[in-house]
mmCIF file of C-alpha atoms in Angstrom:
data_model
loop_
_atom_site.group_PDB
_atom_site.id
_atom_site.type_symbol
_atom_site.label_atom_id
_atom_site.label_comp_id
_atom_site.label_asym_id
_atom_site.label_seq_id
_atom_site.Cartn_x
_atom_site.Cartn_y
_atom_site.Cartn_z
ATOM 1 C CA MET A 1 224.629 20.848 -37.439
ATOM 2 C CA LYS A 2 225.792 17.135 -36.983
ATOM 3 C CA PHE A 3 225.904 17.880 -33.303
ATOM 4 C CA LYS A 4 222.545 19.178 -32.999
ATOM 5 C CA PHE A 5 221.133 16.293 -35.321
ATOM 6 C CA LEU A 6 222.823 13.881 -32.738
ATOM 7 C CA LEU A 7 221.582 15.568 -29.729
ATOM 8 C CA ILE A 8 218.036 15.727 -30.994
ATOM 9 C CA THR A 9 218.256 12.027 -32.031
ATOM 10 C CA VAL A 10 219.716 11.194 -28.617
ATOM 11 C CA LEU A 11 216.803 13.249 -26.803
ATOM 12 C CA PHE A 12 214.400 11.513 -29.052
ATOM 13 C CA SER A 13 215.214 7.971 -28.484
ATOM 14 C CA MET A 14 215.428 8.929 -24.456
ATOM 15 C CA THR A 15 211.747 9.540 -24.376
ATOM 16 C CA THR A 16 210.378 7.366 -27.166
ATOM 17 C CA VAL A 17 210.041 3.613 -26.648
ATOM 18 C CA GLY A 18 208.162 0.907 -28.449
ATOM 19 C CA GLN A 19 206.832 0.401 -31.867
ATOM 20 C CA LEU A 20 204.512 3.090 -33.763
ATOM 21 C CA THR A 21 201.231 1.325 -34.577
ATOM 22 C CA GLY A 22 197.769 2.685 -35.651
ATOM 23 C CA LYS A 23 197.494 6.436 -35.867
ATOM 24 C CA VAL A 24 200.461 8.414 -34.514
ATOM 25 C CA LYS A 25 199.965 11.913 -33.145
ATOM 26 C CA GLY A 26 201.858 14.445 -34.995
ATOM 27 C CA LEU A 27 202.985 11.856 -37.889
ATOM 28 C CA ASN A 28 201.500 13.288 -41.356
ATOM 29 C CA ILE A 29 202.324 11.615 -44.532
ATOM 30 C CA THR A 30 201.474 13.788 -47.460
ATOM 31 C CA LYS A 31 202.128 14.081 -51.179
ATOM 32 C CA PRO A 32 205.052 16.020 -52.226
ATOM 33 C CA VAL A 33 204.791 19.507 -53.147
ATOM 34 C CA THR A 34 204.970 20.564 -57.013
ATOM 35 C CA VAL A 35 205.345 23.799 -58.757
ATOM 36 C CA ASN A 36 201.321 23.696 -59.954
ATOM 37 C CA ASP A 37 200.138 23.459 -56.238
ATOM 38 C CA THR A 38 197.553 26.143 -55.810
ATOM 39 C CA VAL A 39 197.097 26.006 -52.165
ATOM 40 C CA ILE A 40 199.532 27.719 -49.788
ATOM 41 C CA LYS A 41 200.824 25.323 -47.191
ATOM 42 C CA VAL A 42 201.324 27.183 -43.582
ATOM 43 C CA VAL A 43 203.869 25.636 -41.402
ATOM 44 C CA TYR A 44 204.203 26.396 -37.617
ATOM 45 C CA ASN A 45 207.823 25.616 -36.172
ATOM 46 C CA ASN A 46 207.545 24.784 -32.532
ATOM 47 C CA ASN A 47 210.111 22.180 -32.122
ATOM 48 C CA LYS A 48 211.953 23.332 -29.016
ATOM 49 C CA ILE A 49 214.083 20.803 -27.143
ATOM 50 C CA SER A 50 213.340 22.626 -23.923
ATOM 51 C CA ASN A 51 209.484 21.894 -24.424
ATOM 52 C CA ASN A 52 210.182 18.026 -23.996
ATOM 53 C CA PRO A 53 207.892 16.902 -21.000
ATOM 54 C CA ASN A 54 210.797 14.885 -19.851
ATOM 55 C CA PRO A 55 213.924 16.797 -20.251
ATOM 56 C CA PRO A 56 217.594 15.542 -19.457
ATOM 57 C CA ALA A 57 219.953 17.424 -17.828
ATOM 58 C CA ILE A 58 222.740 18.903 -19.840
ATOM 59 C CA PHE A 59 226.276 19.216 -18.653
ATOM 60 C CA PHE A 60 228.966 20.702 -20.499
ATOM 61 C CA ASN A 61 232.354 20.179 -19.076
ATOM 62 C CA GLY A 62 230.864 19.350 -15.856
ATOM 63 C CA LYS A 63 228.704 22.328 -15.311
ATOM 64 C CA LEU A 64 224.866 22.159 -15.743
ATOM 65 C CA VAL A 65 223.903 24.354 -18.628
ATOM 66 C CA SER A 66 220.646 25.284 -20.302
ATOM 67 C CA TYR A 67 219.579 23.853 -23.618
ATOM 68 C CA SER A 68 220.340 26.987 -25.378
ATOM 69 C CA LEU A 69 224.031 26.754 -25.138
ATOM 70 C CA LEU A 70 223.817 23.840 -27.507
ATOM 71 C CA SER A 71 222.836 26.110 -30.101
ATOM 72 C CA THR A 72 226.220 27.847 -30.384
ATOM 73 C CA ILE A 73 228.718 25.141 -29.255
ATOM 74 C CA ASN A 74 231.083 24.146 -32.016
ATOM 75 C CA PRO A 75 230.651 20.436 -32.579
ATOM 76 C CA GLU A 76 234.580 20.289 -33.617
ATOM 77 C CA ASN A 77 235.410 21.278 -30.054
ATOM 78 C CA ILE A 78 233.455 18.545 -28.440
ATOM 79 C CA THR A 79 235.510 15.332 -27.455
ATOM 80 C CA SER A 80 232.754 13.223 -26.079
ATOM 81 C CA VAL A 81 229.152 12.767 -25.456
ATOM 82 C CA ASN A 82 227.818 10.551 -22.712
ATOM 83 C CA VAL A 83 224.147 9.546 -22.185
ATOM 84 C CA VAL A 84 223.117 8.571 -18.829
ATOM 85 C CA LYS A 85 219.418 7.157 -18.628
ATOM 86 C CA LYS A 86 218.755 7.500 -14.976
ATOM 87 C CA ASP A 87 216.506 10.128 -13.433
ATOM 88 C CA THR A 88 218.355 12.816 -11.501
ATOM 89 C CA LEU A 89 217.211 15.686 -9.124
ATOM 90 C CA ILE A 90 219.066 18.818 -9.176
ATOM 91 C CA ASP A 91 218.077 21.820 -7.057
ATOM 92 C CA SER A 92 214.618 20.442 -6.737
ATOM 93 C CA VAL A 93 214.268 19.899 -10.439
ATOM 94 C CA LYS A 94 213.670 16.247 -11.804
ATOM 95 C CA TYR A 95 215.569 15.719 -14.847
ATOM 96 C CA PHE A 96 215.009 12.384 -16.867
ATOM 97 C CA GLY A 97 218.536 11.455 -17.613
ATOM 98 C CA LYS A 98 221.748 13.318 -18.142
ATOM 99 C CA ILE A 99 223.828 14.181 -21.432
ATOM 100 C CA MET A 100 227.421 14.851 -20.246
ATOM 101 C CA ILE A 101 229.261 16.758 -23.069
ATOM 102 C CA GLN A 102 232.977 17.160 -22.705
ATOM 103 C CA GLY A 103 234.717 19.777 -24.698
ATOM 104 C CA LYS A 104 238.158 20.265 -25.696
ATOM 105 C CA THR A 105 239.957 23.225 -23.721
ATOM 106 C CA PRO A 106 237.594 24.802 -21.234
ATOM 107 C CA SER A 107 239.178 28.196 -21.643
ATOM 108 C CA LYS A 108 238.123 28.309 -25.303
ATOM 109 C CA TYR A 109 234.644 29.134 -24.142
ATOM 110 C CA ASN A 110 232.920 32.324 -23.121
ATOM 111 C CA TYR A 111 229.328 31.846 -22.045
ATOM 112 C CA MET A 112 227.003 34.775 -21.840
ATOM 113 C CA SER A 113 223.308 35.544 -22.018
ATOM 114 C CA LEU A 114 221.834 36.987 -25.301
ATOM 115 C CA SER A 115 221.013 40.129 -22.923
ATOM 116 C CA GLU A 116 224.780 40.630 -22.160
ATOM 117 C CA PHE A 117 225.599 39.777 -25.773
ATOM 118 C CA LYS A 118 223.360 42.528 -27.054
ATOM 119 C CA SER A 119 224.610 45.230 -24.779
ATOM 120 C CA LYS A 120 228.179 44.235 -25.497
ATOM 121 C CA TYR A 121 227.762 44.542 -29.283
ATOM 122 C CA VAL A 122 224.552 45.937 -30.447
ATOM 123 C CA SER A 123 223.955 49.618 -30.458
ATOM 124 C CA SER A 124 221.426 50.775 -27.696
ATOM 125 C CA SER A 125 217.843 51.194 -28.983
ATOM 126 C CA GLU A 126 214.472 51.619 -28.066
ATOM 127 C CA ASN A 127 213.164 48.890 -30.408
ATOM 128 C CA VAL A 128 212.323 45.371 -29.201
ATOM 129 C CA PRO A 129 215.347 42.808 -29.913
ATOM 130 C CA VAL A 130 214.212 39.587 -31.674
ATOM 131 C CA PHE A 131 217.318 37.164 -31.989
ATOM 132 C CA GLN A 132 217.720 34.488 -34.525
ATOM 133 C CA ILE A 133 220.505 31.949 -34.380
ATOM 134 C CA ASP A 134 221.749 30.298 -37.666
ATOM 135 C CA GLY A 135 218.068 30.547 -39.123
ATOM 136 C CA THR A 136 216.127 29.666 -35.703
ATOM 137 C CA ILE A 137 214.327 32.226 -33.915
ATOM 138 C CA VAL A 138 214.917 32.530 -30.276
ATOM 139 C CA ASP A 139 211.728 32.642 -28.157
ATOM 140 C CA ASP A 140 213.199 31.940 -24.638
ATOM 141 C CA ASN A 141 214.208 34.322 -21.920
ATOM 142 C CA TYR A 142 217.274 36.433 -23.184
ATOM 143 C CA ASP A 143 218.552 36.831 -19.815
ATOM 144 C CA SER A 144 219.032 32.998 -19.151
ATOM 145 C CA TYR A 145 219.586 31.829 -22.979
ATOM 146 C CA LEU A 146 223.313 30.979 -22.877
ATOM 147 C CA ILE A 147 225.627 31.258 -25.848
ATOM 148 C CA ASP A 148 229.236 30.921 -26.708
ATOM 149 C CA GLU A 149 230.520 34.371 -27.563
ATOM 150 C CA LYS A 150 233.714 32.862 -29.000
ATOM 151 C CA ASN A 151 231.743 30.737 -31.613
ATOM 152 C CA ILE A 152 229.880 33.712 -33.020
ATOM 153 C CA LEU A 153 230.981 34.478 -36.497
ATOM 154 C CA ARG A 154 228.703 37.541 -37.415
ATOM 155 C CA VAL A 155 225.829 39.512 -36.046
ATOM 156 C CA ILE A 156 223.497 41.263 -38.543
ATOM 157 C CA VAL A 157 221.170 43.694 -37.214
ATOM 158 C CA THR A 158 218.386 44.855 -39.133
ATOM 159 C CA PRO A 159 215.777 47.343 -37.542
ATOM 160 C CA VAL A 160 212.273 46.962 -38.508
ATOM 161 C CA ASP A 161 210.204 50.269 -38.153
ATOM 162 C CA ASN A 162 206.634 50.255 -39.137
ATOM 163 C CA PRO A 163 204.532 52.989 -37.555
ATOM 164 C CA LYS A 164 201.227 52.005 -39.326
ATOM 165 C CA GLN A 165 201.591 48.497 -37.900
ATOM 166 C CA LYS A 166 203.126 49.688 -34.443
ATOM 167 C CA ILE A 167 206.011 47.533 -34.889
ATOM 168 C CA LYS A 168 209.750 48.723 -33.695
ATOM 169 C CA ILE A 169 211.795 45.739 -33.571
ATOM 170 C CA ASP A 170 215.738 45.010 -33.821
ATOM 171 C CA PHE A 171 216.180 41.808 -35.719
ATOM 172 C CA ILE A 172 219.380 40.319 -34.555
ATOM 173 C CA ASN A 173 220.698 37.355 -36.468
ATOM 174 C CA LEU A 174 223.519 35.676 -35.026
ATOM 175 C CA LEU A 175 225.690 33.246 -37.118
ATOM 176 C CA THR A 176 227.901 30.931 -35.728
ATOM 177 C CA LYS A 177 231.291 29.748 -36.838
ATOM 178 C CA SER A 178 229.930 26.625 -38.712
ATOM 179 C CA ALA A 179 231.648 25.370 -41.668
ATOM 180 C CA LYS A 180 228.576 26.383 -43.892
ATOM 181 C CA ASN A 181 228.712 29.940 -42.376
ATOM 182 C CA ILE A 182 232.359 30.491 -43.008
ATOM 183 C CA GLU A 183 232.260 29.338 -46.357
ATOM 184 C CA GLU A 184 229.402 31.499 -47.281
ATOM 185 C CA SER A 185 230.872 34.524 -45.553
ATOM 186 C CA ASN A 186 233.818 34.034 -47.793
ATOM 187 C CA GLN A 187 232.262 34.116 -51.009
ATOM 188 C CA ILE A 188 232.497 37.256 -53.208
ATOM 189 C CA ILE A 189 229.401 38.130 -55.210
ATOM 190 C CA LEU A 190 230.076 40.330 -58.188
ATOM 191 C CA ARG A 191 227.026 42.138 -59.643
#
């Protein structure tokens, strides 16, 4: 979690320069929510790093990787992060800077796409898969969305079949080996 926060902060600082003055697009200051509020607040989450109009190139152990891999890298396995604020052209794609991440032992990682992960661990089904990683729904291409297989703690598959609404999905929730997830998985609940 600390690593994700650090990465988002670095990306934000790379693309933001200057002071905030006057009205700022996207900045809303509201009163705190109380128990007696009668209006339901609807929030749409669309804070993807890959939607950044000026994305940096992400390198992990010297290899160009997609942003998706950052969601499953264990921060404890990172030895250094270096930010280079120089535009880079790689395979005809312009990147606005580089983030060089060096991990500990390279053999400790096993990168695979979500599609490969599903075929390896989840029973075959006609249902449409919907992935979630540590509470964040994945809305990218499952064939190119990379994860580190060795940092997955648990897979929870919930089939949703609602014929009246014509919904047939497999909700696949991946939990990484974060300290929080490990602690929660070791708790015993007595009923």
